[in-house]
Coordinates of C-alpha atoms in Angstrom, one line a residue:
Chain A
G1 CA 28.7 1.5 -13.4
A2 CA 27.5 -0.7 -10.5
G3 CA 24.7 1.6 -9.6
V4 CA 23.0 5.0 -10.4
S5 CA 25.4 7.7 -9.3
Q6 CA 24.3 11.3 -8.5
S7 CA 26.3 14.4 -7.8
P8 CA 26.5 16.5 -5.8
R9 CA 25.0 14.6 -2.9
Y10 CA 24.4 17.9 -1.1
K11 CA 24.0 21.4 -2.5
V12 CA 23.3 24.6 -0.7
A13 CA 22.4 27.5 -3.0
K14 CA 21.4 31.1 -2.3
R15 CA 18.0 32.1 -3.7
G16 CA 18.4 33.2 -7.3
Q17 CA 21.5 31.0 -8.0
D18 CA 21.5 28.4 -10.8
V19 CA 22.3 24.8 -9.9
A20 CA 23.1 21.7 -12.0
L21 CA 22.5 18.2 -10.7
R22 CA 24.1 15.2 -12.4
C23 CA 23.0 11.7 -12.9
D24 CA 25.0 8.8 -14.2
P25 CA 22.7 5.8 -14.8
I26 CA 23.6 2.2 -14.9
S27 CA 25.5 1.4 -18.1
G28 CA 23.2 0.3 -20.8
H29 CA 20.0 1.5 -19.2
V30 CA 17.7 2.9 -21.8
S31 CA 15.3 4.9 -19.6
L32 CA 16.1 7.6 -17.1
F33 CA 13.8 9.4 -14.7
W34 CA 14.0 12.4 -12.5
Y35 CA 11.9 12.6 -9.3
Q36 CA 11.6 15.3 -6.7
Q37 CA 11.0 14.3 -3.1
A38 CA 10.0 16.9 -0.5
L39 CA 10.5 16.2 3.2
G40 CA 8.1 13.5 4.5
Q41 CA 6.6 13.0 1.0
G42 CA 6.9 10.3 -1.6
P43 CA 8.8 11.1 -4.8
E44 CA 7.0 13.0 -7.5
F45 CA 7.7 12.5 -11.2
L46 CA 9.6 15.3 -13.0
T47 CA 10.7 14.0 -16.4
Y48 CA 11.6 10.9 -18.4
F49 CA 14.2 10.1 -21.1
Q50 CA 14.4 7.2 -23.4
N51 CA 18.0 7.3 -24.6
E52 CA 18.6 10.9 -25.5
A53 CA 14.9 11.7 -26.2
Q54 CA 13.0 13.5 -23.5
L55 CA 9.6 11.8 -23.8
D56 CA 7.8 13.4 -20.9
K57 CA 8.5 16.6 -19.0
S58 CA 5.0 17.2 -17.7
G59 CA 6.2 17.0 -14.0
L60 CA 8.7 19.9 -14.3
P61 CA 7.3 22.6 -11.9
S62 CA 8.2 25.6 -14.0
D63 CA 10.2 26.8 -16.9
R64 CA 13.1 27.3 -14.5
F65 CA 13.6 23.6 -14.6
F66 CA 15.4 22.0 -17.5
A67 CA 16.8 18.5 -18.1
E68 CA 18.9 17.0 -20.8
R69 CA 20.6 13.7 -21.7
P70 CA 22.5 14.6 -24.9
E71 CA 24.3 11.3 -25.5
G72 CA 21.7 9.0 -24.0
S73 CA 23.7 8.3 -20.9
V74 CA 24.5 11.0 -18.3
S75 CA 21.7 13.4 -17.5
T76 CA 21.7 16.9 -16.0
L77 CA 18.9 18.6 -14.2
K78 CA 19.3 22.3 -14.2
I79 CA 17.3 24.7 -12.0
Q80 CA 17.6 28.4 -12.8
R81 CA 17.0 31.2 -10.4
T82 CA 16.4 28.8 -7.5
Q83 CA 13.6 29.5 -5.0
Q84 CA 13.2 28.3 -1.5
E85 CA 10.4 26.0 -2.6
D86 CA 12.9 24.1 -4.8
S87 CA 14.5 22.7 -1.7
A88 CA 14.1 19.0 -1.9
V89 CA 15.9 15.8 -2.7
Y90 CA 16.2 15.2 -6.4
L91 CA 16.3 11.5 -7.3
C92 CA 17.4 9.9 -10.5
A93 CA 16.4 6.4 -11.6
S94 CA 17.1 4.2 -14.5
T95 CA 15.8 1.0 -16.0
R96 CA 17.1 -1.3 -18.6
L97 CA 14.0 -1.6 -20.7
A98 CA 12.2 1.0 -22.8
E99 CA 9.0 0.2 -21.1
L100 CA 8.5 0.1 -17.3
T101 CA 8.1 -3.6 -17.0
G102 CA 11.3 -4.0 -15.2
E103 CA 12.9 -3.0 -12.0
L104 CA 13.7 0.7 -11.4
F105 CA 17.0 1.5 -9.9
F106 CA 17.4 4.8 -7.9
G107 CA 20.5 6.8 -7.0
E108 CA 21.0 8.2 -3.5
G109 CA 19.7 11.6 -4.6
S110 CA 21.0 15.2 -4.5
R111 CA 19.7 17.1 -1.5
L112 CA 19.2 20.8 -2.5
T113 CA 18.8 23.5 0.1
V114 CA 17.9 27.0 -1.1
L115 CA 18.5 29.7 1.5
Chain B
K1 CA -5.9 10.5 -11.9
Q2 CA -3.9 7.8 -10.1
E3 CA -3.7 8.3 -6.3
V4 CA -1.7 6.1 -4.0
T5 CA -2.3 5.9 -0.3
Q6 CA -0.4 4.1 2.3
I7 CA -1.6 3.1 5.8
P8 CA -0.4 3.4 8.4
A9 CA 1.9 6.4 8.1
A10 CA 4.1 5.0 10.9
L11 CA 4.4 1.7 12.7
S12 CA 6.4 0.6 15.6
V13 CA 6.7 -3.1 16.5
P14 CA 8.9 -5.4 18.7
E15 CA 11.5 -7.5 17.0
G16 CA 10.2 -10.9 15.7
E17 CA 6.7 -9.7 15.0
N18 CA 5.1 -10.3 11.6
L19 CA 3.5 -7.2 10.1
V20 CA 1.5 -6.0 7.1
L21 CA 1.9 -2.7 5.3
N22 CA -1.0 -1.5 3.2
C23 CA -1.1 0.3 -0.1
S24 CA -4.2 1.4 -2.1
F25 CA -4.5 2.9 -5.5
T26 CA -7.4 4.4 -7.4
D27 CA -6.8 3.4 -11.0
S28 CA -6.7 -0.4 -11.1
A29 CA -5.8 -0.6 -14.8
I30 CA -2.1 -0.9 -14.1
Y31 CA 0.4 -3.3 -15.4
N32 CA 2.5 -3.6 -12.3
L33 CA 3.2 -2.2 -8.8
Q34 CA 6.5 -1.8 -7.0
W35 CA 7.5 -1.7 -3.4
F36 CA 10.6 0.3 -2.4
R37 CA 12.5 0.7 0.8
Q38 CA 14.1 4.1 1.8
D39 CA 16.7 4.5 4.6
P40 CA 17.2 8.0 6.1
G41 CA 19.1 10.2 3.7
K42 CA 19.3 7.5 1.1
G43 CA 17.7 6.7 -2.2
L44 CA 15.1 4.1 -2.9
T45 CA 15.9 0.4 -3.1
S46 CA 13.5 -1.8 -5.1
L47 CA 12.1 -4.6 -3.0
L48 CA 9.5 -6.3 -5.1
L49 CA 7.9 -5.7 -8.5
I50 CA 4.6 -7.4 -9.1
Q51 CA 3.3 -7.7 -12.6
S52 CA -0.5 -7.6 -13.1
S53 CA -0.5 -11.2 -14.2
Q54 CA 0.9 -12.2 -10.8
R55 CA -0.9 -12.2 -7.5
E56 CA 2.1 -12.4 -5.3
Q57 CA 5.9 -11.9 -5.2
T58 CA 8.2 -13.2 -2.6
S59 CA 11.8 -12.3 -1.7
G60 CA 13.2 -13.8 1.5
R61 CA 11.0 -12.6 4.4
L62 CA 9.1 -10.3 2.2
N63 CA 5.9 -11.1 0.4
A64 CA 3.9 -8.6 -1.6
S65 CA 0.4 -9.2 -3.0
L66 CA -1.6 -7.4 -5.6
D67 CA -5.4 -7.3 -5.9
K68 CA -6.2 -5.1 -8.8
S69 CA -10.0 -5.5 -8.4
S70 CA -9.9 -4.0 -5.0
G71 CA -7.1 -1.5 -5.7
R72 CA -4.9 -2.8 -3.0
S73 CA -1.5 -4.2 -2.4
T74 CA 0.0 -5.5 0.8
L75 CA 3.6 -6.0 1.9
Y76 CA 4.1 -8.7 4.5
I77 CA 7.3 -8.8 6.5
A78 CA 7.9 -12.0 8.5
A79 CA 9.9 -12.2 11.7
S80 CA 10.8 -8.5 11.6
Q81 CA 14.3 -7.4 12.6
P82 CA 15.8 -4.0 13.7
G83 CA 17.5 -3.8 10.3
D84 CA 14.1 -3.7 8.7
S85 CA 13.6 -0.2 10.1
A86 CA 13.1 2.1 7.2
T87 CA 10.3 3.9 5.2
Y88 CA 8.5 1.6 2.8
L89 CA 7.0 3.1 -0.3
C90 CA 4.7 1.7 -2.9
A91 CA 4.4 3.0 -6.4
A92 CA 1.9 2.4 -9.2
P93 CA 2.0 3.7 -12.8
I94 CA -0.1 6.7 -13.4
Q95 CA -2.0 4.5 -15.9
G96 CA -1.5 1.2 -17.5
G97 CA 2.2 0.4 -18.0
S98 CA 3.2 4.1 -18.0
E99 CA 6.8 4.9 -17.2
K100 CA 5.5 7.6 -14.8
L101 CA 5.1 6.3 -11.3
V102 CA 2.9 7.7 -8.6
F103 CA 4.2 7.1 -5.1
G104 CA 2.5 6.9 -1.7
K105 CA 3.9 8.9 1.2
G106 CA 5.3 5.8 2.7
T107 CA 5.0 3.9 6.0
K108 CA 7.8 4.5 8.4
L109 CA 8.6 1.3 10.2
T110 CA 10.5 1.0 13.4
V111 CA 11.5 -2.5 14.7
N112 CA 12.5 -2.3 18.3
P113 CA 15.1 -4.8 19.7

């Protein structure tokens, strides 16, 4: 595709619900990243894939967060039993190269509000 | 642990003014540094990527410099326009050429007509 596409753009969940956020990276991009951005803050790293392999998940806040990229293209970030502190914008980014020596392209994000 | 700080947090200038945004980082053993722009409710747009072998990168009215020895980068915007109003974020790898970026909190720029 022309850019990184994320869906849904907005999600309101009741506390305790499960949510799934989708990221469709730029076609052919090897690396895919998930970041979490709280209001007024810079994005914070969650996890990183190279093709289908999840190479780093050190930023995931708890075991309620799970990400996958089974075929090395589309990725899903799943949050189980959502809590109010999970409210944030979840940003997906991709880059063509396996190492971050190139430009990083971000999607517009999925804004999650947990009531 | 890499920490990235941006000063000022907010800046308001009249149209046409030249301005400088500052970014400092604690771990200077990085391979590159990126500057991004974020409009309200939007994702991040990459503005400039500076490799460690470079001292500067230019794109139109934007010029970014990187001084690893002092742990600083600056984004210079010439002849600012109202359309430049946005939040500007810098990001450095957590170490070396790591794929994991550490972002500053950003500088919110307002250019008044």
